[in-house]
Coordinates of C-alpha atoms in Angstrom, one line a residue:
Chain A
M1 CA 9.0 23.8 -7.5
Y2 CA 7.8 23.5 -3.9
D3 CA 6.8 26.8 -2.6
R4 CA 8.4 27.2 0.8
R5 CA 6.0 30.0 1.6
I6 CA 3.5 27.2 1.9
V7 CA 3.9 24.8 4.9
Y8 CA 2.4 21.4 3.7
A9 CA 1.4 19.5 6.8
D10 CA -1.2 17.2 5.2
N11 CA 0.9 14.2 4.5
A12 CA -1.6 11.8 6.0
A13 CA -3.8 12.8 2.9
S14 CA -1.0 12.6 0.4
S15 CA 2.7 13.2 0.8
F16 CA 4.1 16.4 -0.8
P17 CA 6.6 17.2 -2.1
K18 CA 7.9 13.9 -3.6
P19 CA 11.6 13.0 -3.5
Q20 CA 13.4 14.1 -6.8
C21 CA 14.2 10.4 -7.6
V22 CA 10.3 9.7 -7.8
I23 CA 9.7 12.8 -10.0
R24 CA 12.5 11.7 -12.3
A25 CA 11.2 8.2 -12.5
V26 CA 7.7 9.3 -13.5
V27 CA 9.0 11.7 -16.1
N28 CA 11.4 9.0 -17.4
S29 CA 8.5 6.6 -17.7
L30 CA 6.4 9.1 -19.5
K31 CA 9.2 9.9 -21.8
R32 CA 10.7 6.6 -22.5
N33 CA 8.6 3.6 -21.9
A34 CA 5.0 4.3 -20.8
A35 CA 3.7 1.7 -23.2
N36 CA 1.1 -0.8 -22.0
P37 CA 3.0 -3.2 -19.8
G38 CA 2.3 -6.9 -20.6
R39 CA 0.1 -6.5 -23.4
S40 CA 1.9 -6.1 -26.8
G41 CA 5.0 -7.9 -27.6
H42 CA 7.2 -5.0 -28.7
V43 CA 10.2 -3.7 -27.0
L44 CA 8.5 -0.8 -25.1
S45 CA 5.8 -3.0 -23.8
V46 CA 8.2 -5.5 -22.5
D47 CA 10.3 -2.8 -21.0
A48 CA 7.3 -1.3 -19.3
A49 CA 6.5 -4.8 -18.0
R50 CA 10.0 -5.1 -16.7
T51 CA 9.5 -1.8 -14.8
V52 CA 6.4 -3.1 -13.2
Y53 CA 8.0 -6.3 -12.3
E54 CA 11.0 -4.6 -10.7
A55 CA 8.6 -2.4 -8.7
R56 CA 6.7 -5.6 -7.7
C57 CA 10.1 -7.2 -6.5
A58 CA 10.9 -3.9 -4.6
A59 CA 7.6 -3.9 -2.9
G60 CA 7.9 -7.6 -2.0
E61 CA 11.3 -7.0 -0.4
F62 CA 10.0 -4.0 1.3
F63 CA 7.1 -5.8 2.9
D64 CA 8.6 -9.2 3.2
C65 CA 6.2 -10.8 0.8
D66 CA 6.6 -12.8 -2.4
E67 CA 6.5 -10.6 -5.5
N68 CA 3.5 -12.5 -7.1
G69 CA 1.5 -11.5 -4.0
I70 CA 2.0 -8.0 -4.7
I71 CA -1.1 -6.5 -6.4
F72 CA -0.9 -3.0 -7.8
T73 CA -4.0 -0.9 -7.1
Q74 CA -5.1 2.7 -7.6
N75 CA -4.9 3.5 -3.8
A76 CA -5.6 1.9 -0.4
T77 CA -9.3 2.1 -0.9
H78 CA -9.1 0.0 -4.0
A79 CA -6.8 -2.4 -2.2
L80 CA -9.2 -2.8 0.7
N81 CA -12.2 -3.2 -1.5
I82 CA -10.5 -6.0 -3.5
L83 CA -9.7 -7.7 -0.3
I84 CA -13.0 -7.3 1.5
M85 CA -15.2 -8.0 -1.4
G86 CA -13.0 -10.7 -2.8
A87 CA -11.8 -12.6 0.3
L88 CA -14.9 -12.8 2.5
C89 CA -17.6 -15.3 2.0
P90 CA -21.3 -15.4 2.9
G91 CA -21.8 -16.2 6.7
D92 CA -18.3 -14.7 7.5
H93 CA -17.8 -12.5 10.5
V94 CA -15.3 -9.8 10.7
L95 CA -13.6 -7.8 13.5
I96 CA -12.4 -4.3 12.9
S97 CA -10.9 -1.6 15.3
D98 CA -12.8 1.6 16.2
M99 CA -10.3 3.6 14.4
E100 CA -10.8 2.2 10.9
H101 CA -11.2 4.4 7.9
N102 CA -14.4 4.6 5.9
S103 CA -12.5 2.5 3.2
V104 CA -12.9 -0.5 5.7
L105 CA -16.3 0.5 7.2
R106 CA -18.1 1.2 4.0
P107 CA -17.5 -2.0 2.1
L108 CA -18.2 -4.0 5.1
T109 CA -21.5 -2.1 5.7
A110 CA -22.4 -2.7 2.1
L111 CA -21.9 -6.4 2.6
K112 CA -23.7 -6.4 5.8
Q113 CA -26.7 -4.6 4.1
R114 CA -26.6 -7.4 1.5
G115 CA -26.9 -9.8 4.4
T116 CA -23.8 -11.7 3.4
V117 CA -21.3 -10.6 6.2
T118 CA -21.4 -9.4 9.7
F119 CA -18.9 -7.4 11.6
D120 CA -18.1 -6.0 15.1
V121 CA -16.1 -3.0 16.1
V122 CA -13.5 -3.5 18.8
S123 CA -12.6 -0.6 21.0
T124 CA -8.9 0.5 21.1
D125 CA -9.4 2.1 24.5
G126 CA -7.4 -0.2 26.9
D127 CA -6.2 -3.7 26.0
Y128 CA -7.4 -3.8 22.4
V129 CA -5.5 -7.0 21.7
L130 CA -7.5 -8.8 24.4
G131 CA -10.5 -7.2 23.0
F132 CA -10.0 -8.6 19.7
E133 CA -9.3 -12.1 21.0
R134 CA -12.6 -11.9 23.3
A135 CA -14.7 -10.8 20.3
I136 CA -13.6 -13.8 18.0
R137 CA -16.6 -15.9 17.2
P138 CA -16.7 -19.4 15.7
N139 CA -17.4 -17.8 12.3
T140 CA -14.9 -15.0 12.6
R141 CA -12.9 -15.2 9.3
M142 CA -10.9 -12.0 9.4
I143 CA -9.6 -9.3 11.7
I144 CA -8.9 -6.0 10.0
C145 CA -6.9 -3.3 11.8
T146 CA -5.2 -0.2 10.9
H147 CA -1.6 0.1 11.7
A148 CA -1.9 3.8 12.5
S149 CA -5.0 6.0 13.0
N150 CA -5.4 8.4 10.1
V151 CA -6.9 10.9 12.7
T152 CA -4.7 10.7 15.8
G153 CA -1.6 9.0 14.4
R154 CA -1.6 6.4 17.1
L155 CA 0.2 3.1 16.1
F156 CA -1.4 -0.1 17.1
D157 CA 0.6 -3.3 17.9
V158 CA -0.5 -5.3 14.9
A159 CA 2.1 -8.0 15.4
R160 CA 0.3 -8.9 18.8
I161 CA -2.9 -8.9 17.0
A162 CA -1.6 -11.0 14.2
S163 CA -0.3 -13.5 16.9
V164 CA -3.8 -13.8 18.4
A165 CA -5.3 -14.1 14.8
K166 CA -2.9 -16.9 13.8
R167 CA -3.3 -18.8 17.1
R168 CA -7.1 -18.6 16.7
G169 CA -7.1 -19.5 13.0
V170 CA -8.4 -16.1 11.9
L171 CA -7.1 -14.2 8.9
F172 CA -5.4 -10.9 9.7
A173 CA -5.3 -7.8 7.3
V174 CA -3.5 -4.6 8.1
D175 CA -4.3 -1.1 6.7
A176 CA -0.9 0.4 6.4
S177 CA -1.9 3.5 4.6
Q178 CA -0.7 5.8 7.4
S179 CA 2.3 3.6 8.5
A180 CA 4.0 2.3 5.4
G181 CA 7.3 4.0 4.8
Y182 CA 7.4 5.1 8.5
A183 CA 7.0 2.1 10.7
D184 CA 8.5 -1.3 10.2
L185 CA 6.2 -3.9 8.7
R186 CA 7.2 -7.3 7.6
M187 CA 4.5 -9.6 6.6
R188 CA 6.1 -13.0 6.8
R189 CA 7.8 -12.0 10.3
D190 CA 4.7 -10.6 11.6
H191 CA 2.3 -13.3 10.3
I192 CA 0.2 -10.6 8.4
D193 CA -1.9 -12.3 5.8
F194 CA -3.0 -9.2 3.8
L195 CA -1.6 -5.7 3.8
C196 CA -3.3 -2.7 2.0
T197 CA -1.6 0.6 1.6
A198 CA -1.6 3.8 -0.5
G199 CA 1.5 4.5 -2.5
H200 CA 1.0 8.3 -2.4
K201 CA 1.3 8.8 1.5
G202 CA 4.2 7.7 3.6
L203 CA 5.6 5.6 0.7
L204 CA 6.2 9.0 -1.2
A205 CA 5.0 7.7 -4.6
P206 CA 2.5 9.4 -6.9
Q207 CA -1.2 9.3 -6.6
G208 CA -2.6 6.5 -8.6
S209 CA -0.5 3.9 -6.7
G210 CA -1.5 1.5 -4.1
I211 CA -0.7 -2.1 -3.0
L212 CA -2.6 -5.2 -1.8
A213 CA 0.0 -7.5 -0.6
I214 CA -1.1 -11.1 -0.1
N215 CA 0.9 -13.4 2.0
C216 CA -1.4 -16.4 2.3
E217 CA -3.1 -19.0 0.0
V218 CA -6.6 -17.7 0.6
P219 CA -8.2 -17.2 -2.8
V220 CA -9.3 -13.5 -3.5
S221 CA -12.0 -13.0 -6.2
P222 CA -11.5 -10.2 -8.5
L223 CA -13.2 -6.8 -8.0
T224 CA -12.6 -6.0 -11.7
Y225 CA -13.0 -8.4 -14.6
G226 CA -11.4 -7.7 -17.9
G227 CA -8.1 -7.8 -19.9
T228 CA -5.1 -9.2 -18.1
G229 CA -2.6 -9.7 -21.1
T230 CA -2.9 -13.5 -21.0
E231 CA -5.3 -16.2 -22.2
S232 CA -7.2 -13.7 -24.1
L233 CA -9.3 -16.3 -25.9
S234 CA -10.8 -17.3 -22.6
A235 CA -14.0 -15.7 -21.2
L236 CA -12.9 -16.6 -17.8
Q237 CA -10.5 -14.4 -15.8
P238 CA -7.2 -16.2 -15.4
P239 CA -6.7 -17.1 -11.8
T240 CA -2.9 -16.5 -11.7
L241 CA -1.7 -13.8 -9.3
P242 CA -1.0 -11.0 -9.6
E243 CA -2.6 -10.4 -12.9
A244 CA -5.9 -12.0 -11.8
L245 CA -6.7 -8.9 -9.6
E246 CA -5.2 -6.4 -11.9
A247 CA -7.5 -6.4 -14.9
G248 CA -7.1 -3.3 -17.0
T249 CA -4.1 -1.1 -17.7
L250 CA -1.8 -0.4 -14.8
C251 CA -0.5 3.1 -14.2
T252 CA 3.0 2.5 -15.2
P253 CA 4.3 6.0 -14.5
A254 CA 3.0 5.8 -11.0
I255 CA 4.4 2.4 -10.5
A256 CA 7.8 3.6 -11.8
G257 CA 7.5 6.3 -9.2
L258 CA 6.6 3.8 -6.5
K259 CA 9.7 1.7 -7.4
A260 CA 12.0 4.8 -7.1
A261 CA 10.2 5.7 -3.8
L262 CA 10.8 2.3 -2.3
G263 CA 14.5 2.5 -3.2
Y264 CA 14.7 5.9 -1.6
L265 CA 13.0 4.7 1.5
M266 CA 15.0 1.6 1.9
H267 CA 18.1 3.8 1.8
S268 CA 17.0 6.6 4.1
H269 CA 14.4 5.0 6.3
S270 CA 16.0 5.1 9.8
E271 CA 17.2 8.7 9.4
L272 CA 13.9 9.9 8.0
Q273 CA 11.9 8.1 10.9
A274 CA 14.2 9.5 13.5
R275 CA 13.8 13.1 12.2
E276 CA 10.0 12.8 11.8
R277 CA 9.6 11.4 15.3
R278 CA 11.6 14.4 16.8
L279 CA 9.5 16.7 14.6
I280 CA 6.0 15.4 15.9
G281 CA 7.3 15.1 19.5
G282 CA 8.4 18.7 19.5
F283 CA 5.3 19.9 17.8
I284 CA 2.9 18.1 20.3
D285 CA 5.1 19.6 23.2
G286 CA 4.6 23.1 21.8
L287 CA 0.8 22.5 21.1
S288 CA 0.2 21.4 24.6
Q289 CA 1.3 24.7 26.0
I290 CA -1.3 26.7 24.1
D291 CA -4.3 27.4 26.1
G292 CA -7.5 26.0 24.9
V293 CA -6.0 23.3 22.6
R294 CA -7.1 19.8 23.1
I295 CA -4.8 17.1 21.7
Y296 CA -6.2 13.6 21.0
E297 CA -4.2 10.8 22.3
P298 CA -1.0 13.0 23.0
A299 CA 1.0 10.3 24.7
A300 CA 0.5 7.5 22.1
E301 CA 3.3 6.0 20.1
R302 CA 2.5 7.4 16.7
V303 CA 3.4 8.2 13.2
P304 CA 4.0 11.9 12.6
T305 CA 0.4 12.8 12.7
V306 CA -1.7 14.5 15.4
S307 CA -5.2 15.9 15.7
F308 CA -6.4 18.7 18.0
N309 CA -9.2 21.1 18.6
L310 CA -9.1 24.8 19.6
K311 CA -11.7 25.7 22.1
G312 CA -14.3 28.1 20.7
Y313 CA -13.6 27.1 17.0
D314 CA -14.8 24.6 14.5
S315 CA -12.2 22.3 13.2
E316 CA -12.8 23.4 9.6
Q317 CA -12.7 27.1 10.7
V318 CA -9.2 26.6 12.2
A319 CA -8.0 24.7 9.1
S320 CA -9.3 27.5 6.9
M321 CA -7.6 30.2 9.0
L322 CA -4.4 28.3 8.8
D323 CA -4.7 27.9 5.1
R324 CA -5.0 31.8 4.9
S325 CA -1.6 31.8 6.6
G326 CA -0.2 29.4 4.0
I327 CA -0.5 26.3 6.4
C328 CA -1.9 23.2 4.6
V329 CA -3.7 20.8 7.2
R330 CA -7.0 19.0 7.2
G331 CA -10.0 19.9 9.3
G332 CA -13.3 17.9 9.5
W333 CA -13.8 14.3 9.9
H334 CA -11.0 12.6 7.8
C335 CA -13.3 10.1 6.2
S336 CA -13.3 8.3 9.5
A337 CA -16.6 8.0 11.1
L338 CA -15.6 5.3 13.6
A339 CA -12.5 7.2 14.8
H340 CA -14.4 10.4 15.5
G341 CA -17.1 8.4 17.2
A342 CA -14.5 6.7 19.4
L343 CA -12.9 10.1 20.1
G344 CA -16.0 11.9 21.0
T345 CA -15.4 14.3 18.0
A346 CA -18.3 13.4 15.7
G347 CA -19.9 16.7 16.4
V348 CA -16.9 18.9 15.8
G349 CA -14.2 16.9 13.9
A350 CA -10.6 17.9 14.6
V351 CA -7.7 19.7 12.9
R352 CA -5.2 17.2 11.7
V353 CA -1.4 18.0 11.2
S354 CA 0.6 15.4 9.6
F355 CA 4.3 15.8 8.9
G356 CA 6.4 14.1 6.2
P357 CA 10.1 13.8 5.4
F358 CA 10.4 17.2 4.0
N359 CA 9.0 19.2 6.9
T360 CA 11.3 21.2 9.1
E361 CA 11.2 22.4 12.7
A362 CA 10.7 25.9 11.2
D363 CA 7.5 24.5 9.8
A364 CA 6.5 23.1 13.1
R365 CA 7.2 26.5 14.8
R366 CA 5.3 28.4 12.1
I367 CA 2.3 26.4 12.6
L368 CA 2.3 26.7 16.4
K369 CA 2.7 30.5 15.9
C370 CA -0.3 30.6 13.7
I371 CA -2.5 28.7 16.1
R372 CA -1.5 31.1 18.8
D373 CA -2.3 34.0 16.5
I374 CA -5.9 32.5 15.9
K375 CA -6.3 32.5 19.7
K376 CA -5.5 36.3 19.7
I377 CA -8.3 37.1 17.2
Chain B
M1 CA 15.0 -16.8 -34.8
S2 CA 17.1 -20.0 -35.3
K3 CA 15.7 -23.4 -34.6
M4 CA 18.4 -23.7 -31.8
N5 CA 16.1 -21.8 -29.3
K6 CA 13.3 -22.9 -27.3
C7 CA 10.3 -21.0 -26.2
I8 CA 8.9 -21.9 -22.7
L9 CA 5.3 -20.7 -22.1
V10 CA 4.5 -19.2 -18.7
R11 CA 1.3 -18.2 -17.1
S12 CA 1.7 -14.4 -17.2
V13 CA 4.1 -11.5 -18.0
T14 CA 4.9 -11.4 -14.3
Y15 CA 6.1 -15.1 -14.4
A16 CA 7.9 -14.3 -17.7
Q17 CA 9.8 -11.5 -15.9
K18 CA 10.4 -13.7 -12.9
A19 CA 11.6 -16.4 -15.2
R20 CA 14.1 -14.2 -17.0
R21 CA 15.4 -12.9 -13.5
L22 CA 15.7 -16.5 -12.1
L23 CA 17.6 -17.7 -15.4
E24 CA 19.9 -14.6 -15.2
Q25 CA 20.8 -15.4 -11.7
N26 CA 21.8 -18.9 -12.9
N27 CA 23.8 -17.4 -15.9
I28 CA 21.3 -18.5 -18.4
K29 CA 20.6 -15.8 -21.0
S30 CA 17.0 -15.5 -21.9
T31 CA 14.5 -13.2 -23.7
V32 CA 11.0 -12.3 -22.5
C33 CA 8.8 -12.4 -25.5
K34 CA 5.1 -12.5 -26.4
Q35 CA 4.2 -16.0 -27.7
L36 CA 4.5 -15.9 -31.5
R37 CA 2.4 -19.0 -32.3
A38 CA -1.4 -18.7 -32.4
S39 CA -2.6 -21.1 -29.5
R40 CA -5.5 -22.2 -27.6
Y41 CA -4.6 -19.5 -24.9
G42 CA -4.8 -16.4 -27.2
C43 CA -2.1 -14.1 -25.7
A44 CA 0.6 -15.6 -23.8
W45 CA 4.1 -15.0 -22.6
C46 CA 7.2 -16.9 -22.8
V47 CA 11.0 -16.9 -22.1
I48 CA 13.3 -18.0 -24.9
V49 CA 16.4 -19.8 -24.2
D50 CA 19.0 -21.8 -26.1
E51 CA 17.8 -25.2 -26.8
S52 CA 20.7 -26.8 -25.1
L53 CA 19.8 -25.2 -21.8
Q54 CA 16.1 -26.1 -22.0
G55 CA 16.3 -28.9 -19.4
R56 CA 18.3 -26.8 -16.9
A57 CA 16.1 -23.8 -17.5
L58 CA 12.9 -25.9 -16.8
D59 CA 14.4 -27.2 -13.6
I60 CA 15.4 -23.7 -12.5
L61 CA 12.0 -22.2 -13.2
G62 CA 10.2 -25.1 -11.6
R63 CA 12.1 -24.9 -8.5
G64 CA 11.7 -21.1 -8.6
G65 CA 7.9 -21.3 -8.6
V66 CA 7.5 -20.0 -12.1
M67 CA 4.0 -21.2 -13.3
M68 CA 4.5 -22.6 -16.7
T69 CA 1.8 -23.9 -19.1
G70 CA 3.9 -27.0 -20.0
D71 CA 4.2 -25.9 -23.6
V72 CA 7.7 -25.8 -25.0
Y73 CA 8.5 -25.3 -28.7
Y74 CA 11.1 -24.3 -31.2
V75 CA 11.6 -20.8 -32.3

């Protein structure tokens, strides 16, 4: 059971706890039909395949994308790697924001080092939509932008960026790892070609789940080749989505949990979003009243995440002291070299507090008290 | 199975599930099944429908975007 003596405020890393319906779905899957979906022809395999398909349909409805374009991955990093390694061609140029996670920066850097792809980083300081448009070159093939920063929580206007991309004939990919489940994202409505997200953060699903959603006809080469459950006599990977990008056994229990989580969110989304918005707003107000605290992008529209530093302390020090008081947050650099570079925190990192649907105002007050207590030491 | 049923081969288990759902929405009962006959594909998936509904089923599946292999046979 979730120990209420611990305040878990690290939902940007992984959401915790999970809704009871998600836990039940995972346990039921493990107990009843966690056979290999889409491999054997027996009743349990077919039943597992049906669970996976229903999860695909739920994800398609959630993100406004055809279910055949829903590719299940292990996590968002996996989804982004499939996209970046599979959709880009030699000679392509890519634009990314200065808030991208290393799961965007590192595969692109690897391709750049191989001499196949180039990329530029667009500042999110000021009119970044104009910044993206001005940075487009004749060979710009894709813009990748995070919907929300995993460091500051700031939300970006991906619909406007998508509009520029569409007008200029450039593909547009959104990293929705921090926003899925909180902010409204509809691929067809917003002209988003690709969407990558984790299942285990705002979507409240288990670790081991992620999604690459494809809303265009651009071919994506597989990252992993192997068994797909069809055309087994062929040495070639079958090209049909989604299986073409899902070689190997899927994590049926995690996908069952994802299906339950999507149902939970579709039912409760507005109420949860309103509550989390109030929570983070109140927390930032309280944080701003503590001397020596510097908050990063305090006025931005955001997901329920904020990062700060406490004067005179390293970020990991603060996180460690909060941990001793039963507060779970993340200090350091959040796997985001670009963001910390842009914020000027590359030398110190930051302390990130990220709320989820099960955090309360009492949690927020307790964190603030513990921060004030650190200052008294 | 009786010879009154037809097996419609599709491109993947996902399309098999999609086919079953589309047919169900159109009041056609079907069963998702692994292809029983050995074929040039190796492993393959199909939906099984009553022979009398084959034409209608193929029409529904085609319009619904289900990728089929083109193979249909008795089961």
